[in-house]
Amino acid sequence: QQQVKQSPQSLIVQKGGISIINCAYENTAFDYFPWYQQFPGKGPALLIAIRPDVSEKKEGRFTISFNKSAKQFSLHIMDSQPGDSATYFCAACFYGGSQGNLIFGKGTKLSVKP
Amino acid sequence: DAGITQSPRHKVTETGTPVTLRCHQTENHRYMYWYRQDPGHGLRLIHYSYGVKDTDKGEVSDGYSVSRSKTEDFLLTLESATSSQTSVYFCAISESGAGDQPQHFGDGTRLSIL
């Protein structure tokens, strides 16, 4: 019930292409879904987040799509650039929660080839 | 970048020895977290703190203890290190612990237990 399943484990995309990373969750009580980006040797950093009352959120080249009925959400990176090469983690938690209950997926390593 | 310092950044030690990792923040955030990151497992919460002397267990707390005697410092202790605790350890901080408050991560401590 607490798992967040993320796929694929790794992804290679050509520069200018679209990168798509998918996540699925089990606990319907989750109501906040952030994505974190991690570069080698660094800690993860918040990239973008969504609440389930909207189906899509866009920030620049990054878009989260959310399907509440399927309990799935995905990250789309448009016009992917070599600088986007990083590991991406989806996560789920309770919007108003205060118990450190951020549940992470296992991560997707994205490589964007020039 | 959030003011988070983890020390040491790298450590090699032997099985059975005690190890203490330190996380120091200059943001005066109430919540602090310890995660471990392993290939194929993503980020898993070890312990977290919601105030001075207030701590709670996470998903993988066995073999670890924590202490927080000051707002700015959160210590993670491995009382008797085992090879299974070889990992990269990340500290994170959050202003309120609410789901919509981003967690800001340090750059990690790479711990190898031989």
PDB file of C-alpha atoms in Angstrom:
ATOM      1  CA  GLN A   1       0.000   0.000   0.000  1.00  0.00           C
ATOM      2  CA  GLN A   2       2.960   2.304   0.551  1.00  0.00           C
ATOM      3  CA  GLN A   3       4.858   1.512  -2.644  1.00  0.00           C
ATOM      4  CA  VAL A   4       5.543   3.768  -5.571  1.00  0.00           C
ATOM      5  CA  LYS A   5       6.578   1.846  -8.673  1.00  0.00           C
ATOM      6  CA  GLN A   6       8.717   3.674 -11.229  1.00  0.00           C
ATOM      7  CA  SER A   7       9.707   2.736 -14.761  1.00  0.00           C
ATOM      8  CA  PRO A   8      11.884   2.481 -16.706  1.00  0.00           C
ATOM      9  CA  GLN A   9      15.037   1.983 -14.641  1.00  0.00           C
ATOM     10  CA  SER A  10      17.101   3.672 -17.335  1.00  0.00           C
ATOM     11  CA  LEU A  11      16.340   5.693 -20.422  1.00  0.00           C
ATOM     12  CA  ILE A  12      18.426   6.907 -23.349  1.00  0.00           C
ATOM     13  CA  VAL A  13      17.026   9.726 -25.444  1.00  0.00           C
ATOM     14  CA  GLN A  14      18.463  11.739 -28.296  1.00  0.00           C
ATOM     15  CA  LYS A  15      18.858  15.484 -27.886  1.00  0.00           C
ATOM     16  CA  GLY A  16      15.603  17.188 -28.777  1.00  0.00           C
ATOM     17  CA  GLY A  17      13.496  14.108 -28.071  1.00  0.00           C
ATOM     18  CA  ILE A  18      10.834  13.536 -25.439  1.00  0.00           C
ATOM     19  CA  SER A  19      11.721  11.686 -22.236  1.00  0.00           C
ATOM     20  CA  ILE A  20       8.866   9.935 -20.449  1.00  0.00           C
ATOM     21  CA  ILE A  21       9.076   8.393 -16.982  1.00  0.00           C
ATOM     22  CA  ASN A  22       6.119   6.611 -15.435  1.00  0.00           C
ATOM     23  CA  CYS A  23       5.067   6.001 -11.844  1.00  0.00           C
ATOM     24  CA  ALA A  24       2.219   4.125 -10.206  1.00  0.00           C
ATOM     25  CA  TYR A  25       1.069   4.220  -6.610  1.00  0.00           C
ATOM     26  CA  GLU A  26      -1.152   2.017  -4.491  1.00  0.00           C
ATOM     27  CA  ASN A  27      -2.297   4.101  -1.547  1.00  0.00           C
ATOM     28  CA  THR A  28      -5.248   6.213  -2.669  1.00  0.00           C
ATOM     29  CA  ALA A  29      -4.750   8.427   0.380  1.00  0.00           C
ATOM     30  CA  PHE A  30      -1.633   9.952  -1.210  1.00  0.00           C
ATOM     31  CA  ASP A  31      -2.466  13.412  -2.445  1.00  0.00           C
ATOM     32  CA  TYR A  32       0.798  15.073  -3.384  1.00  0.00           C
ATOM     33  CA  PHE A  33       3.220  13.819  -6.013  1.00  0.00           C
ATOM     34  CA  PRO A  34       6.629  15.505  -6.355  1.00  0.00           C
ATOM     35  CA  TRP A  35       9.447  14.673  -8.737  1.00  0.00           C
ATOM     36  CA  TYR A  36      13.061  15.038  -7.697  1.00  0.00           C
ATOM     37  CA  GLN A  37      16.101  15.370  -9.958  1.00  0.00           C
ATOM     38  CA  GLN A  38      19.531  14.159  -8.889  1.00  0.00           C
ATOM     39  CA  PHE A  39      22.853  14.861 -10.586  1.00  0.00           C
ATOM     40  CA  PRO A  40      25.887  12.633  -9.898  1.00  0.00           C
ATOM     41  CA  GLY A  41      27.526  13.431  -6.596  1.00  0.00           C
ATOM     42  CA  LYS A  42      24.651  15.634  -5.453  1.00  0.00           C
ATOM     43  CA  GLY A  43      21.548  15.216  -3.397  1.00  0.00           C
ATOM     44  CA  PRO A  44      18.102  15.136  -5.030  1.00  0.00           C
ATOM     45  CA  ALA A  45      16.348  18.451  -5.629  1.00  0.00           C
ATOM     46  CA  LEU A  46      12.653  19.145  -6.112  1.00  0.00           C
ATOM     47  CA  LEU A  47      11.841  19.571  -9.802  1.00  0.00           C
ATOM     48  CA  ILE A  48       8.051  19.799 -10.056  1.00  0.00           C
ATOM     49  CA  ALA A  49       5.023  18.552  -8.117  1.00  0.00           C
ATOM     50  CA  ILE A  50       1.309  17.988  -8.649  1.00  0.00           C
ATOM     51  CA  ARG A  51      -1.859  17.454  -6.633  1.00  0.00           C
ATOM     52  CA  PRO A  52      -4.488  15.008  -7.948  1.00  0.00           C
ATOM     53  CA  ASP A  53      -7.134  17.688  -8.442  1.00  0.00           C
ATOM     54  CA  VAL A  54      -5.432  18.611 -11.720  1.00  0.00           C
ATOM     55  CA  SER A  55      -4.568  16.316 -14.607  1.00  0.00           C
ATOM     56  CA  GLU A  56      -1.494  18.164 -15.813  1.00  0.00           C
ATOM     57  CA  LYS A  57       1.086  20.640 -14.595  1.00  0.00           C
ATOM     58  CA  LYS A  58       3.708  22.240 -16.791  1.00  0.00           C
ATOM     59  CA  GLU A  59       6.845  24.127 -15.844  1.00  0.00           C
ATOM     60  CA  GLY A  60       9.009  25.008 -18.814  1.00  0.00           C
ATOM     61  CA  ARG A  61      10.000  21.814 -20.609  1.00  0.00           C
ATOM     62  CA  PHE A  62       8.814  19.612 -17.732  1.00  0.00           C
ATOM     63  CA  THR A  63       5.222  18.359 -17.525  1.00  0.00           C
ATOM     64  CA  ILE A  64       3.533  16.042 -15.041  1.00  0.00           C
ATOM     65  CA  SER A  65       0.502  14.132 -16.285  1.00  0.00           C
ATOM     66  CA  PHE A  66      -1.771  12.634 -13.647  1.00  0.00           C
ATOM     67  CA  ASN A  67      -4.378   9.886 -14.018  1.00  0.00           C
ATOM     68  CA  LYS A  68      -6.201   9.537 -10.715  1.00  0.00           C
ATOM     69  CA  SER A  69      -8.438   6.632 -11.743  1.00  0.00           C
ATOM     70  CA  ALA A  70      -5.441   4.591 -12.875  1.00  0.00           C
ATOM     71  CA  LYS A  71      -3.316   5.724  -9.933  1.00  0.00           C
ATOM     72  CA  GLN A  72      -0.543   6.688 -12.310  1.00  0.00           C
ATOM     73  CA  PHE A  73       1.478   9.781 -13.036  1.00  0.00           C
ATOM     74  CA  SER A  74       4.286  10.546 -15.420  1.00  0.00           C
ATOM     75  CA  LEU A  75       7.009  13.076 -16.107  1.00  0.00           C
ATOM     76  CA  HIS A  76       7.506  14.313 -19.653  1.00  0.00           C
ATOM     77  CA  ILE A  77      10.649  16.217 -20.588  1.00  0.00           C
ATOM     78  CA  MET A  78      10.189  17.982 -23.893  1.00  0.00           C
ATOM     79  CA  ASP A  79      13.136  18.920 -26.111  1.00  0.00           C
ATOM     80  CA  SER A  80      15.460  16.880 -23.902  1.00  0.00           C
ATOM     81  CA  GLN A  81      18.968  18.307 -23.497  1.00  0.00           C
ATOM     82  CA  PRO A  82      22.267  16.717 -22.425  1.00  0.00           C
ATOM     83  CA  GLY A  83      22.052  18.849 -19.284  1.00  0.00           C
ATOM     84  CA  ASP A  84      18.893  16.939 -18.334  1.00  0.00           C
ATOM     85  CA  SER A  85      20.970  13.777 -17.903  1.00  0.00           C
ATOM     86  CA  ALA A  86      20.338  12.826 -14.287  1.00  0.00           C
ATOM     87  CA  THR A  87      18.437  10.381 -12.135  1.00  0.00           C
ATOM     88  CA  TYR A  88      14.780  11.205 -11.628  1.00  0.00           C
ATOM     89  CA  PHE A  89      12.702  10.062  -8.669  1.00  0.00           C
ATOM     90  CA  CYS A  90       8.953  10.215  -8.386  1.00  0.00           C
ATOM     91  CA  ALA A  91       7.467  10.339  -4.922  1.00  0.00           C
ATOM     92  CA  ALA A  92       4.153  10.360  -3.129  1.00  0.00           C
ATOM     93  CA  CYS A  93       3.018  11.745   0.180  1.00  0.00           C
ATOM     94  CA  PHE A  94       0.148  13.307   2.083  1.00  0.00           C
ATOM     95  CA  TYR A  95      -0.321  17.001   1.282  1.00  0.00           C
ATOM     96  CA  GLY A  96      -1.094  18.024   4.832  1.00  0.00           C
ATOM     97  CA  GLY A  97       0.982  15.343   6.468  1.00  0.00           C
ATOM     98  CA  SER A  98       3.759  16.082   8.887  1.00  0.00           C
ATOM     99  CA  GLN A  99       5.326  12.730   9.526  1.00  0.00           C
ATOM    100  CA  GLY A 100       8.185  12.496   7.064  1.00  0.00           C
ATOM    101  CA  ASN A 101       6.186  10.164   4.887  1.00  0.00           C
ATOM    102  CA  LEU A 102       7.671  10.927   1.462  1.00  0.00           C
ATOM    103  CA  ILE A 103       7.700   7.591  -0.409  1.00  0.00           C
ATOM    104  CA  PHE A 104      10.138   7.476  -3.327  1.00  0.00           C
ATOM    105  CA  GLY A 105      10.168   5.365  -6.460  1.00  0.00           C
ATOM    106  CA  LYS A 106      13.405   3.567  -7.233  1.00  0.00           C
ATOM    107  CA  GLY A 107      14.589   6.113  -9.765  1.00  0.00           C
ATOM    108  CA  THR A 108      15.178   6.418 -13.511  1.00  0.00           C
ATOM    109  CA  LYS A 109      18.604   7.206 -14.890  1.00  0.00           C
ATOM    110  CA  LEU A 110      18.176   9.423 -17.938  1.00  0.00           C
ATOM    111  CA  SER A 111      20.933   9.894 -20.476  1.00  0.00           C
ATOM    112  CA  VAL A 112      20.407  12.428 -23.245  1.00  0.00           C
ATOM    113  CA  LYS A 113      22.762  11.872 -26.172  1.00  0.00           C
ATOM    114  CA  PRO A 114      24.000  14.914 -28.137  1.00  0.00           C
TER     115      PRO A 114
ATOM    116  CA  ASP B   1      21.307  26.133  -2.172  1.00  0.00           C
ATOM    117  CA  ALA B   2      19.914  25.266   1.213  1.00  0.00           C
ATOM    118  CA  GLY B   3      22.553  25.433   3.923  1.00  0.00           C
ATOM    119  CA  ILE B   4      23.069  21.741   4.627  1.00  0.00           C
ATOM    120  CA  THR B   5      26.448  20.259   5.410  1.00  0.00           C
ATOM    121  CA  GLN B   6      27.048  16.557   5.790  1.00  0.00           C
ATOM    122  CA  SER B   7      30.199  15.223   7.375  1.00  0.00           C
ATOM    123  CA  PRO B   8      32.224  13.297   6.636  1.00  0.00           C
ATOM    124  CA  ARG B   9      31.652  13.141   2.879  1.00  0.00           C
ATOM    125  CA  HIS B  10      33.430   9.810   2.578  1.00  0.00           C
ATOM    126  CA  LYS B  11      34.243   7.171   5.150  1.00  0.00           C
ATOM    127  CA  VAL B  12      35.668   3.680   5.067  1.00  0.00           C
ATOM    128  CA  THR B  13      35.466   1.595   8.208  1.00  0.00           C
ATOM    129  CA  GLU B  14      35.418  -1.987   9.388  1.00  0.00           C
ATOM    130  CA  THR B  15      32.549  -4.219  10.389  1.00  0.00           C
ATOM    131  CA  GLY B  16      31.669  -3.919  14.056  1.00  0.00           C
ATOM    132  CA  THR B  17      32.928  -0.384  14.556  1.00  0.00           C
ATOM    133  CA  PRO B  18      30.649   2.485  15.575  1.00  0.00           C
ATOM    134  CA  VAL B  19      30.063   5.224  13.016  1.00  0.00           C
ATOM    135  CA  THR B  20      28.441   8.632  13.411  1.00  0.00           C
ATOM    136  CA  LEU B  21      27.364  10.813  10.529  1.00  0.00           C
ATOM    137  CA  ARG B  22      26.541  14.457  11.069  1.00  0.00           C
ATOM    138  CA  CYS B  23      24.080  16.738   9.354  1.00  0.00           C
ATOM    139  CA  HIS B  24      24.284  20.459  10.045  1.00  0.00           C
ATOM    140  CA  GLN B  25      21.775  23.025   8.752  1.00  0.00           C
ATOM    141  CA  THR B  26      21.774  26.800   8.822  1.00  0.00           C
ATOM    142  CA  GLU B  27      18.128  27.235   7.727  1.00  0.00           C
ATOM    143  CA  ASN B  28      16.483  26.779  11.134  1.00  0.00           C
ATOM    144  CA  HIS B  29      14.109  24.206   9.615  1.00  0.00           C
ATOM    145  CA  ARG B  30      12.115  22.129  12.050  1.00  0.00           C
ATOM    146  CA  TYR B  31      12.224  18.798  10.225  1.00  0.00           C
ATOM    147  CA  MET B  32      15.357  16.808   9.441  1.00  0.00           C
ATOM    148  CA  TYR B  33      15.620  13.405   7.779  1.00  0.00           C
ATOM    149  CA  TRP B  34      18.153  10.673   7.152  1.00  0.00           C
ATOM    150  CA  TYR B  35      17.862   8.558   4.008  1.00  0.00           C
ATOM    151  CA  ARG B  36      19.992   5.858   2.509  1.00  0.00           C
ATOM    152  CA  GLN B  37      20.330   5.419  -1.238  1.00  0.00           C
ATOM    153  CA  ASP B  38      21.172   2.064  -2.760  1.00  0.00           C
ATOM    154  CA  PRO B  39      21.091   0.880  -6.387  1.00  0.00           C
ATOM    155  CA  GLY B  40      17.736  -0.651  -7.175  1.00  0.00           C
ATOM    156  CA  HIS B  41      16.138   0.677  -3.992  1.00  0.00           C
ATOM    157  CA  GLY B  42      15.996   4.401  -4.512  1.00  0.00           C
ATOM    158  CA  LEU B  43      15.830   6.543  -1.382  1.00  0.00           C
ATOM    159  CA  ARG B  44      14.605   4.971   1.831  1.00  0.00           C
ATOM    160  CA  LEU B  45      13.867   6.863   5.026  1.00  0.00           C
ATOM    161  CA  ILE B  46      15.872   5.756   8.076  1.00  0.00           C
ATOM    162  CA  HIS B  47      14.799   8.204  10.788  1.00  0.00           C
ATOM    163  CA  TYR B  48      13.480  11.705  10.953  1.00  0.00           C
ATOM    164  CA  SER B  49      13.173  14.471  13.521  1.00  0.00           C
ATOM    165  CA  TYR B  50      10.373  16.972  14.007  1.00  0.00           C
ATOM    166  CA  GLY B  51      12.112  19.033  16.660  1.00  0.00           C
ATOM    167  CA  VAL B  52      14.851  19.013  19.268  1.00  0.00           C
ATOM    168  CA  LYS B  53      14.830  15.635  20.991  1.00  0.00           C
ATOM    169  CA  ASP B  54      11.796  14.559  18.885  1.00  0.00           C
ATOM    170  CA  THR B  55      12.561  11.708  16.513  1.00  0.00           C
ATOM    171  CA  ASP B  56      10.735   8.832  14.861  1.00  0.00           C
ATOM    172  CA  LYS B  57      11.555   5.742  12.841  1.00  0.00           C
ATOM    173  CA  GLY B  58      11.373   5.410   9.099  1.00  0.00           C
ATOM    174  CA  GLU B  59      11.138   2.445   6.774  1.00  0.00           C
ATOM    175  CA  VAL B  60      14.638   1.045   7.424  1.00  0.00           C
ATOM    176  CA  SER B  61      15.526   2.039  10.983  1.00  0.00           C
ATOM    177  CA  ASP B  62      16.951  -1.269  12.256  1.00  0.00           C
ATOM    178  CA  GLY B  63      20.629  -0.907  13.180  1.00  0.00           C
ATOM    179  CA  TYR B  64      20.505   2.892  13.268  1.00  0.00           C
ATOM    180  CA  SER B  65      19.931   5.454  15.992  1.00  0.00           C
ATOM    181  CA  VAL B  66      19.642   9.236  15.817  1.00  0.00           C
ATOM    182  CA  SER B  67      19.914  12.205  18.092  1.00  0.00           C
ATOM    183  CA  ARG B  68      19.012  15.855  17.821  1.00  0.00           C
ATOM    184  CA  SER B  69      20.158  18.011  20.724  1.00  0.00           C
ATOM    185  CA  LYS B  70      20.124  21.269  18.749  1.00  0.00           C
ATOM    186  CA  THR B  71      17.909  22.522  15.949  1.00  0.00           C
ATOM    187  CA  GLU B  72      20.830  22.673  13.548  1.00  0.00           C
ATOM    188  CA  ASP B  73      22.362  19.232  14.103  1.00  0.00           C
ATOM    189  CA  PHE B  74      21.014  15.751  13.407  1.00  0.00           C
ATOM    190  CA  LEU B  75      23.297  12.794  14.048  1.00  0.00           C
ATOM    191  CA  LEU B  76      22.970   9.306  12.614  1.00  0.00           C
ATOM    192  CA  THR B  77      24.779   6.519  14.468  1.00  0.00           C
ATOM    193  CA  LEU B  78      25.531   2.989  13.420  1.00  0.00           C
ATOM    194  CA  GLU B  79      26.296   1.347  16.753  1.00  0.00           C
ATOM    195  CA  SER B  80      28.036  -1.656  15.190  1.00  0.00           C
ATOM    196  CA  ALA B  81      28.423  -1.240  11.449  1.00  0.00           C
ATOM    197  CA  THR B  82      27.686  -4.158   9.111  1.00  0.00           C
ATOM    198  CA  SER B  83      28.509  -4.583   5.426  1.00  0.00           C
ATOM    199  CA  SER B  84      24.803  -4.269   4.577  1.00  0.00           C
ATOM    200  CA  GLN B  85      24.991  -0.666   5.782  1.00  0.00           C
ATOM    201  CA  THR B  86      27.403   0.259   3.007  1.00  0.00           C
ATOM    202  CA  SER B  87      25.473   2.973   1.223  1.00  0.00           C
ATOM    203  CA  VAL B  88      25.222   6.642   0.383  1.00  0.00           C
ATOM    204  CA  TYR B  89      23.497   8.510   3.190  1.00  0.00           C
ATOM    205  CA  PHE B  90      21.578  11.717   2.596  1.00  0.00           C
ATOM    206  CA  CYS B  91      20.337  14.231   5.082  1.00  0.00           C
ATOM    207  CA  ALA B  92      17.336  16.377   4.184  1.00  0.00           C
ATOM    208  CA  ILE B  93      15.556  19.277   5.836  1.00  0.00           C
ATOM    209  CA  SER B  94      12.050  20.644   5.549  1.00  0.00           C
ATOM    210  CA  GLU B  95      10.531  23.793   6.966  1.00  0.00           C
ATOM    211  CA  SER B  96       7.329  22.282   8.334  1.00  0.00           C
ATOM    212  CA  GLY B  97       7.205  18.637   7.305  1.00  0.00           C
ATOM    213  CA  ALA B  98       3.958  19.194   5.421  1.00  0.00           C
ATOM    214  CA  GLY B  99       3.698  17.312   2.165  1.00  0.00           C
ATOM    215  CA  ASP B 100       3.883  20.417  -0.006  1.00  0.00           C
ATOM    216  CA  GLN B 101       7.041  21.680   1.656  1.00  0.00           C
ATOM    217  CA  PRO B 102      10.036  20.532  -0.393  1.00  0.00           C
ATOM    218  CA  GLN B 103      12.742  18.523   1.245  1.00  0.00           C
ATOM    219  CA  HIS B 104      16.182  19.996   0.637  1.00  0.00           C
ATOM    220  CA  PHE B 105      18.979  17.462   0.503  1.00  0.00           C
ATOM    221  CA  GLY B 106      22.635  17.586   1.382  1.00  0.00           C
ATOM    222  CA  ASP B 107      25.270  16.170  -0.961  1.00  0.00           C
ATOM    223  CA  GLY B 108      25.538  12.859   0.826  1.00  0.00           C
ATOM    224  CA  THR B 109      28.042  10.748   2.731  1.00  0.00           C
ATOM    225  CA  ARG B 110      29.475   7.712   0.970  1.00  0.00           C
ATOM    226  CA  LEU B 111      30.031   5.036   3.627  1.00  0.00           C
ATOM    227  CA  SER B 112      31.884   1.814   2.930  1.00  0.00           C
ATOM    228  CA  ILE B 113      32.007  -0.918   5.547  1.00  0.00           C
ATOM    229  CA  LEU B 114      34.582  -3.606   4.919  1.00  0.00           C
TER     230      LEU B 114
END
